[in-house]
Structure formats: C-alpha cells, structure tokens
Amino acid sequence: MRIGALVGCAAALSLVLTACGSGGDSDNTNTPLRPPPKVASLGPFVGECGHATDDEVRDIAQLGQISQALKNSTGCNWQSSGFGSPSVTFASYRGSPIAREKAWVSTQGRNPQTINVGGRTGWQALEPTGQVCDLAVQLDDDFFEWSMSFGVYPANGNPCDRMHKLAELTVQRLK
C-alpha cells in the first residue's frame, strides 16, 4: 500500500513539474531576468590624503596655520584656525560613479565645468559667491575629490585654482 501511494505521488509530482515548463518554444531558456551586477575595477591608489602632506595642503591652499580635523581611510580634512575659517577636504571614492557627485554638486547651485588634470578627466564647480569649490577627477571606476571653502569671510582668489594644484599633486603621485 505504501509503495502504491509513493508511486502515485511521484507520478502526480512529475505531471505538475512538466506542466510548469516553458513549452520548448523559447530559445532563451537560460536568460537571466536582470543583468548581473557590474564589478568595478579598482583604479590607482590615491594614497592617504591624496598623497599630500599637511604642509603641502597649507601652502597650496594658502591656509596659514592649520590642524588636521579628520583623517581616515577614505579622506582627510584640514581646518584653518578660528571660527568660520577656511577648510580643505580630500575624499577618495572606490567603485562609485563620479556623475552622482556631479549631480549633487549641481543641486547645491554650483555649475560643474569639465577639466583635465594630468591627462585625467573630471570637473570643477565653483559656488556663485566664489567661496566654495569642489573638484573631482576620474580614475577608472573610481574618483577622488578636493574641496575648499573659504569659510564665512571673503577671501582673495579662486579656490578652484588651489584645488586644481592639489589634484595635480595627487595625479602625479598615483600608484
């Protein structure tokens, strides 16, 4: 009796499974429903703080006396002394789209302009008041960004010129 029930269940299961087939009319039976995720290739190593020393950041950005307020595996931040004073930030993005950062900068009222740094493409965006600059450079599927804020007090010059010099330094020292 048990064997008969087992054979009956197996036959019923076989019919159910064959009824769920594709019918054999389709040539694309192995096509996935969505494409496999893209694996980002790692770009060159940008080094800790973009391969820039505290002294180089201070001198190139013309910050005067500075302190490094943040330093971790993806970025660094330097602050000039005093409330509302200038600051510089470096950030490295692995496998992240540079276009997303460009879109965010655009929403902040800055108009990104295409640039070239040491043969690498990127963009820079100056705030309409001339107080803040963001500058990003593409490195394969990665990018890095240098940013400067003059703070709450007006300053002379263009912060993008200073960030461009720091970006050149980073590109020259890529590994």
Short mmCIF file of C-alpha atoms in Angstrom, two decimals:
data_model
loop_
_atom_site.label_atom_id
_atom_site.label_comp_id
_atom_site.label_asym_id
_atom_site.label_seq_id
_atom_site.Cartn_x
_atom_site.Cartn_y
_atom_site.Cartn_z
CA MET A 1 0.00 0.00 0.00
CA ARG A 2 2.79 2.46 0.87
CA ILE A 3 4.64 1.74 -2.36
CA GLY A 4 1.49 2.38 -4.39
CA ALA A 5 0.92 5.73 -2.66
CA LEU A 6 4.56 6.71 -3.19
CA VAL A 7 4.37 5.84 -6.90
CA GLY A 8 1.14 7.81 -7.22
CA CYS A 9 2.64 10.88 -5.53
CA ALA A 10 5.75 10.68 -7.73
CA ALA A 11 3.60 10.48 -10.87
CA ALA A 12 1.50 13.46 -9.79
CA LEU A 13 4.58 15.49 -8.93
CA SER A 14 6.10 14.62 -12.31
CA LEU A 15 2.99 15.90 -14.11
CA VAL A 16 2.97 19.13 -12.11
CA LEU A 17 6.64 19.83 -12.80
CA THR A 18 6.38 19.17 -16.54
CA ALA A 19 3.29 21.38 -16.77
CA CYS A 20 5.33 24.30 -15.40
CA GLY A 21 7.92 24.08 -18.20
CA SER A 22 8.48 26.67 -20.91
CA GLY A 23 6.81 24.60 -23.61
CA GLY A 24 10.02 24.28 -25.59
CA ASP A 25 9.21 27.20 -27.92
CA SER A 26 11.75 29.62 -26.43
CA ASP A 27 15.44 29.66 -27.38
CA ASN A 28 16.32 31.87 -24.35
CA THR A 29 15.61 29.46 -21.52
CA ASN A 30 18.84 30.45 -19.73
CA THR A 31 18.47 34.24 -20.00
CA PRO A 32 18.52 35.87 -16.54
CA LEU A 33 15.71 38.24 -15.62
CA ARG A 34 18.19 41.06 -14.92
CA PRO A 35 21.79 41.60 -15.93
CA PRO A 36 24.48 40.56 -13.47
CA PRO A 37 25.87 43.40 -11.36
CA LYS A 38 28.94 45.16 -12.74
CA VAL A 39 32.09 44.60 -10.74
CA ALA A 40 34.05 47.84 -10.57
CA SER A 41 37.73 47.67 -11.40
CA LEU A 42 39.97 49.34 -8.89
CA GLY A 43 41.73 52.44 -10.11
CA PRO A 44 45.17 53.56 -9.00
CA PHE A 45 45.82 54.06 -5.29
CA VAL A 46 45.45 57.74 -4.39
CA GLY A 47 47.29 57.39 -1.12
CA GLU A 48 46.45 58.70 2.29
CA CYS A 49 45.10 62.25 1.98
CA GLY A 50 45.68 62.23 -1.78
CA HIS A 51 49.45 61.82 -1.27
CA ALA A 52 49.56 65.39 0.08
CA THR A 53 51.27 66.36 3.31
CA ASP A 54 49.82 68.78 5.83
CA ASP A 55 52.48 71.35 4.84
CA GLU A 56 51.66 71.00 1.13
CA VAL A 57 47.93 71.47 1.79
CA ARG A 58 48.63 74.51 3.99
CA ASP A 59 50.96 76.11 1.43
CA ILE A 60 48.98 75.35 -1.75
CA ALA A 61 45.60 76.27 -0.22
CA GLN A 62 47.16 79.30 1.49
CA LEU A 63 45.56 78.43 4.82
CA GLY A 64 48.15 79.78 7.24
CA GLN A 65 48.10 77.81 10.47
CA ILE A 66 46.09 74.58 10.13
CA SER A 67 45.11 71.50 12.02
CA GLN A 68 44.02 68.21 10.52
CA ALA A 69 40.50 67.74 11.83
CA LEU A 70 39.78 64.39 10.17
CA LYS A 71 41.87 61.57 8.76
CA ASN A 72 40.53 58.13 7.84
CA SER A 73 40.82 55.53 5.10
CA THR A 74 38.76 57.50 2.59
CA GLY A 75 39.54 61.12 3.30
CA CYS A 76 41.09 63.98 5.20
CA ASN A 77 40.00 67.43 6.32
CA TRP A 78 42.16 70.40 7.30
CA GLN A 79 40.84 73.43 9.14
CA SER A 80 42.48 76.81 9.45
CA SER A 81 42.38 78.17 12.97
CA GLY A 82 39.43 80.28 14.04
CA PHE A 83 35.65 80.16 13.81
CA GLY A 84 34.31 80.21 10.25
CA SER A 85 37.81 79.94 8.80
CA PRO A 86 38.83 78.18 5.55
CA SER A 87 38.92 74.41 5.23
CA VAL A 88 40.12 71.83 2.69
CA THR A 89 38.79 68.30 2.25
CA PHE A 90 40.09 65.32 0.28
CA ALA A 91 37.93 62.25 -0.39
CA SER A 92 38.52 59.05 -2.36
CA TYR A 93 35.63 57.05 -3.82
CA ARG A 94 36.15 53.41 -4.87
CA GLY A 95 33.69 52.00 -7.41
CA SER A 96 31.41 54.99 -7.10
CA PRO A 97 30.03 56.96 -10.04
CA ILE A 98 31.53 60.44 -10.39
CA ALA A 99 28.29 61.50 -12.13
CA ARG A 100 26.35 61.09 -8.87
CA GLU A 101 28.70 63.52 -7.09
CA LYS A 102 28.46 65.92 -10.03
CA ALA A 103 24.66 65.79 -9.83
CA TRP A 104 24.76 66.51 -6.08
CA VAL A 105 27.08 69.50 -6.59
CA SER A 106 24.69 70.82 -9.25
CA THR A 107 21.81 70.71 -6.75
CA GLN A 108 23.91 72.93 -4.45
CA GLY A 109 23.85 75.75 -7.02
CA ARG A 110 27.30 75.05 -8.47
CA ASN A 111 27.80 74.61 -12.21
CA PRO A 112 30.35 71.82 -12.89
CA GLN A 113 32.82 72.54 -15.69
CA THR A 114 34.82 69.78 -17.42
CA ILE A 115 38.55 69.83 -16.63
CA ASN A 116 41.69 67.82 -17.33
CA VAL A 117 44.24 67.10 -14.62
CA GLY A 118 47.40 65.32 -15.73
CA GLY A 119 45.60 63.63 -18.63
CA ARG A 120 42.64 62.59 -16.47
CA THR A 121 39.15 63.99 -16.97
CA GLY A 122 36.99 65.43 -14.26
CA TRP A 123 35.05 68.53 -13.31
CA GLN A 124 35.22 71.51 -11.01
CA ALA A 125 32.35 73.53 -9.63
CA LEU A 126 32.63 76.97 -8.09
CA GLU A 127 29.87 78.31 -5.87
CA PRO A 128 28.36 81.52 -7.33
CA THR A 129 29.78 83.57 -4.43
CA GLY A 130 33.28 82.21 -5.18
CA GLN A 131 33.67 80.87 -1.63
CA VAL A 132 33.45 77.11 -2.25
CA CYS A 133 35.00 74.84 -4.90
CA ASP A 134 34.58 71.12 -5.49
CA LEU A 135 36.95 69.41 -7.93
CA ALA A 136 36.73 65.71 -8.89
CA VAL A 137 38.99 63.55 -11.09
CA GLN A 138 38.01 60.20 -12.66
CA LEU A 139 40.33 57.20 -12.12
CA ASP A 140 38.90 54.19 -13.97
CA ASP A 141 35.78 53.21 -11.93
CA ASP A 142 36.97 55.39 -9.00
CA PHE A 143 37.39 59.10 -8.45
CA PHE A 144 38.83 61.50 -5.92
CA GLU A 145 37.67 64.94 -4.88
CA TRP A 146 39.37 68.00 -3.43
CA SER A 147 37.10 70.68 -1.93
CA MET A 148 37.78 74.04 -0.38
CA SER A 149 35.65 76.51 1.49
CA PHE A 150 36.93 79.99 2.21
CA GLY A 151 34.66 79.98 5.27
CA VAL A 152 32.38 82.82 6.30
CA TYR A 153 34.83 85.61 5.48
CA PRO A 154 35.52 86.67 1.88
CA ALA A 155 38.98 85.74 0.59
CA ASN A 156 41.05 86.69 -2.43
CA GLY A 157 41.48 84.35 -5.35
CA ASN A 158 39.65 81.35 -6.69
CA PRO A 159 39.55 78.22 -4.51
CA CYS A 160 39.33 76.07 -7.68
CA ASP A 161 42.81 77.22 -8.73
CA ARG A 162 44.15 75.96 -5.41
CA MET A 163 42.25 72.67 -5.59
CA HIS A 164 43.50 72.13 -9.15
CA LYS A 165 47.09 72.33 -7.86
CA LEU A 166 46.35 69.77 -5.15
CA ALA A 167 44.66 67.50 -7.72
CA GLU A 168 47.75 67.75 -9.94
CA LEU A 169 49.89 66.71 -6.99
CA THR A 170 47.65 63.69 -6.35
CA VAL A 171 47.70 62.60 -10.01
CA GLN A 172 51.49 62.95 -10.20
CA ARG A 173 51.87 60.63 -7.18
CA LEU A 174 49.40 57.91 -8.21
CA LYS A 175 50.50 54.32 -7.63
#
